[in-house]
Short mmCIF file of C-alpha atoms in Angstrom, two decimals:
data_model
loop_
_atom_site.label_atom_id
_atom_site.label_comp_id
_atom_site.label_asym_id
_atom_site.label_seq_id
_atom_site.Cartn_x
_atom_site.Cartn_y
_atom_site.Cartn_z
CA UNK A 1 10.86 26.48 11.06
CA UNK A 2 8.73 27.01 7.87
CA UNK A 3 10.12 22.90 7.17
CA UNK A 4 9.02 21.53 10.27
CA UNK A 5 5.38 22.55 9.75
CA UNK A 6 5.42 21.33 5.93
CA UNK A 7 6.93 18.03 7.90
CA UNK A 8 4.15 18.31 10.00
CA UNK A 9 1.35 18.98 7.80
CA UNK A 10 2.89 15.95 5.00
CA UNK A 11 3.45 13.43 8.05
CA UNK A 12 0.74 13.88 10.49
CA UNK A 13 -2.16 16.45 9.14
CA UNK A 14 -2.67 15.08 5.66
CA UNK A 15 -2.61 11.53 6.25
CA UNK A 16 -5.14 11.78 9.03
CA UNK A 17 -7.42 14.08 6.46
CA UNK A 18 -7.23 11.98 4.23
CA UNK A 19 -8.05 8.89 6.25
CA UNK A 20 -10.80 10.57 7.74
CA UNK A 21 -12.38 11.17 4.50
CA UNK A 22 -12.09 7.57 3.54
CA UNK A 23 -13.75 6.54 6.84
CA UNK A 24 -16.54 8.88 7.01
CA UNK A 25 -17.47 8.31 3.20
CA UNK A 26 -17.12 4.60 3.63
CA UNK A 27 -19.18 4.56 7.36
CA UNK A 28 -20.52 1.14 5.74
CA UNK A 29 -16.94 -0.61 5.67
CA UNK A 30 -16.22 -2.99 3.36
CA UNK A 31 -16.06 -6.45 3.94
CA UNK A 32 -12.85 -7.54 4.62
CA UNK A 33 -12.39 -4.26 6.81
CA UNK A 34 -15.37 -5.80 9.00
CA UNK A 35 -13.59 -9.14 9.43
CA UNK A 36 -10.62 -7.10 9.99
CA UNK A 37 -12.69 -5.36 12.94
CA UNK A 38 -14.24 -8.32 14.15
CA UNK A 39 -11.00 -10.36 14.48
CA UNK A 40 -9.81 -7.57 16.36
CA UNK A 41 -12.54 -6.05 18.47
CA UNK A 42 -10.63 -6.68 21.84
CA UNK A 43 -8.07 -4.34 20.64
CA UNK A 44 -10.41 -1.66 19.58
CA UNK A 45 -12.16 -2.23 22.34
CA UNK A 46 -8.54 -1.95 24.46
CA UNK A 47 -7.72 0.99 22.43
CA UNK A 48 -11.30 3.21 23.01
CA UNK A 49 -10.17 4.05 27.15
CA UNK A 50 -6.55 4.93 26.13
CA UNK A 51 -8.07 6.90 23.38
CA UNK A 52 -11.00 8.69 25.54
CA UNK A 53 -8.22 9.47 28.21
CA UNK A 54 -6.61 11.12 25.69
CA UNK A 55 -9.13 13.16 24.05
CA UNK A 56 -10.17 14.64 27.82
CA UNK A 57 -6.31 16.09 28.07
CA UNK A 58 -6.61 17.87 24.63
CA UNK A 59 -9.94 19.04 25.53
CA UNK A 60 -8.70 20.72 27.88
CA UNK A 61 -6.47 22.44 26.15
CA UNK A 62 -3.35 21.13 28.03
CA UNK A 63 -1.97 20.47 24.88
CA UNK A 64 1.95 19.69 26.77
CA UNK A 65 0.14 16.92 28.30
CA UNK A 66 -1.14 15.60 25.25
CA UNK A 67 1.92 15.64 23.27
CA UNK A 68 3.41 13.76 26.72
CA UNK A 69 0.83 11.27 26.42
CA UNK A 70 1.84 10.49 22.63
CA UNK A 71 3.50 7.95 21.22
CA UNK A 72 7.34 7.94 20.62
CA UNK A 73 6.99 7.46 17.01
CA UNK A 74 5.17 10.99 17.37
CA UNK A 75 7.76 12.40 19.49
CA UNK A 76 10.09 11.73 17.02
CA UNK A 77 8.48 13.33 14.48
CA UNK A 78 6.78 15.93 15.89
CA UNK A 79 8.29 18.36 18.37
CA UNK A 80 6.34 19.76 21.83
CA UNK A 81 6.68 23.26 21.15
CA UNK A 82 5.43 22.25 17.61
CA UNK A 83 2.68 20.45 18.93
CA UNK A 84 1.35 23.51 21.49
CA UNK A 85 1.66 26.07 18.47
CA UNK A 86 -0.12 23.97 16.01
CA UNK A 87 -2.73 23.24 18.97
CA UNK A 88 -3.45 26.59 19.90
CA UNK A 89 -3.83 27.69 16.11
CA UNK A 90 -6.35 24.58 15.30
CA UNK A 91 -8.07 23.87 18.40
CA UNK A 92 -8.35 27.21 20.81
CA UNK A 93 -10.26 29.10 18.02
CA UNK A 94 -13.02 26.57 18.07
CA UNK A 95 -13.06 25.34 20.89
CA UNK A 96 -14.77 23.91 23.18
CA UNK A 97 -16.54 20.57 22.14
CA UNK A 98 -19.80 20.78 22.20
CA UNK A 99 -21.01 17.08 20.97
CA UNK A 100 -19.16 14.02 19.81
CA UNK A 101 -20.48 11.50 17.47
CA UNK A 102 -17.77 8.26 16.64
CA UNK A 103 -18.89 7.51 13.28
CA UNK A 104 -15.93 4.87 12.58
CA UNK A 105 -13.07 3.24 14.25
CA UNK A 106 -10.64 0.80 12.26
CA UNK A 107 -7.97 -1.63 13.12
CA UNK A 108 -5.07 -1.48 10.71
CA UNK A 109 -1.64 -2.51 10.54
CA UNK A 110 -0.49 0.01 8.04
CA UNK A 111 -1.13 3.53 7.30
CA UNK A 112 0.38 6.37 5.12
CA UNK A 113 3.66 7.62 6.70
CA UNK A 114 3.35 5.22 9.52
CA UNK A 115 5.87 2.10 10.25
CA UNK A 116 4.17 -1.00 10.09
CA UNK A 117 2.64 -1.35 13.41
CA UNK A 118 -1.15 -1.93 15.19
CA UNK A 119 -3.35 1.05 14.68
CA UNK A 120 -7.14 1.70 15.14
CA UNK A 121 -8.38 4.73 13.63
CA UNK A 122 -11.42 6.54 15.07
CA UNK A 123 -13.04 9.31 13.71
CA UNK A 124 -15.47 11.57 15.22
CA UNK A 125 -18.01 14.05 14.04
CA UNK A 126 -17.75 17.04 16.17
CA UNK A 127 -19.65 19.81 17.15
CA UNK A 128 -17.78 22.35 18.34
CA UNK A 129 -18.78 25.46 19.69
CA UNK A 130 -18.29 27.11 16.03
CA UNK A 131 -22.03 24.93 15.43
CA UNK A 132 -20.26 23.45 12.55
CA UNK A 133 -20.16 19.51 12.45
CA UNK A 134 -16.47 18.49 11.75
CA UNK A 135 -14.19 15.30 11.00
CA UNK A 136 -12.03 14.84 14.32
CA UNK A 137 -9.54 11.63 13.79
CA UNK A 138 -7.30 10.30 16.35
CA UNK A 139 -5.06 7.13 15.42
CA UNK A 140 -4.07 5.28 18.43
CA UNK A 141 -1.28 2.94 18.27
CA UNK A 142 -0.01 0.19 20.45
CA UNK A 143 2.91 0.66 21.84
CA UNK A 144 4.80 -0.92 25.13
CA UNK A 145 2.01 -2.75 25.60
CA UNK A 146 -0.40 0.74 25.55
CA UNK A 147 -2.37 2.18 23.59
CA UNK A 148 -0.78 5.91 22.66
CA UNK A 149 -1.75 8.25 20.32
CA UNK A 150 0.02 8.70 17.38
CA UNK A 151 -1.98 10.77 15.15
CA UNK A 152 -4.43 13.88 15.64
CA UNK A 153 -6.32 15.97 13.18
CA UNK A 154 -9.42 18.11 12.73
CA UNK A 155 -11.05 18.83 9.43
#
């Protein structure tokens, strides 16, 4: 048990941290990253429904339905009942949402302890009902011709 949360924390948690630092420092991205972003807009664009559907089945807290709306690479490493614990530890003490702010979104093709792949990161400043602004980052990934999400963390 105790070395499928340290999987969990090293493959999905600290990545996304991390990331979502780098993006929220950075909220001026650099210049390649904008080309990046412009050449790609359609699939950000594409990726910002998926992503929003998403975000309103975690919100409400039916956190089965958002590990069911994941990707496979995330069911593969991440297990449901996993998922639900770690959900109702991170997100039912502080929730609910009480503003959302989308402060970056990136399109990638790699990112720490992800295959290679299409990604676009967003990250969020949210207030949640704790008053506290916080970093909220979802990574989306295309998949099947979706968009799925494949990474989730608050910080």
């Amino acid at each position: 048990m105790a070395s499928r949360v340290a999987r969990f924390r090293r493959l999905v948690i600290l990545p996304l941290v991390l990331l979502a630092s780098a993006l929220h420092a950075g909220t001026s991205l650099d210049k390649k990253q904008q080309k990046l972003n412009a050449q790609h807009a359609d699939a950000i664009a594409a990726a910002r429904p998926a992503l929003e559907a998403w975000m309103k089945i975690q919100d409400a807290e039916t956190y089965d339905k958002s590990w069911e709306a994941a990707s496979n690479y995330f069911h593969e490493q991440v297990p449901e009942r996993g998922w639900e614990r770690r959900m109702q530890i991170v997100r039912k003490s502080i929730d609910p949402v009480l503003s959302r702010e989308l402060v970056a979104a990136e399109w990638k093709t790699e990112l720490p302890n992800l295959p290679a792949g299409e990604y676009v990161a967003f990250v969020w400043e949210t207030v949640f009902v704790s008053g506290q602004p916080q970093l909220e980052t979802v990574v989306m990934t295309h998949e099947a011709g979706a968009w799925k999400m494949v990474g989730y963390a608050v910080q």
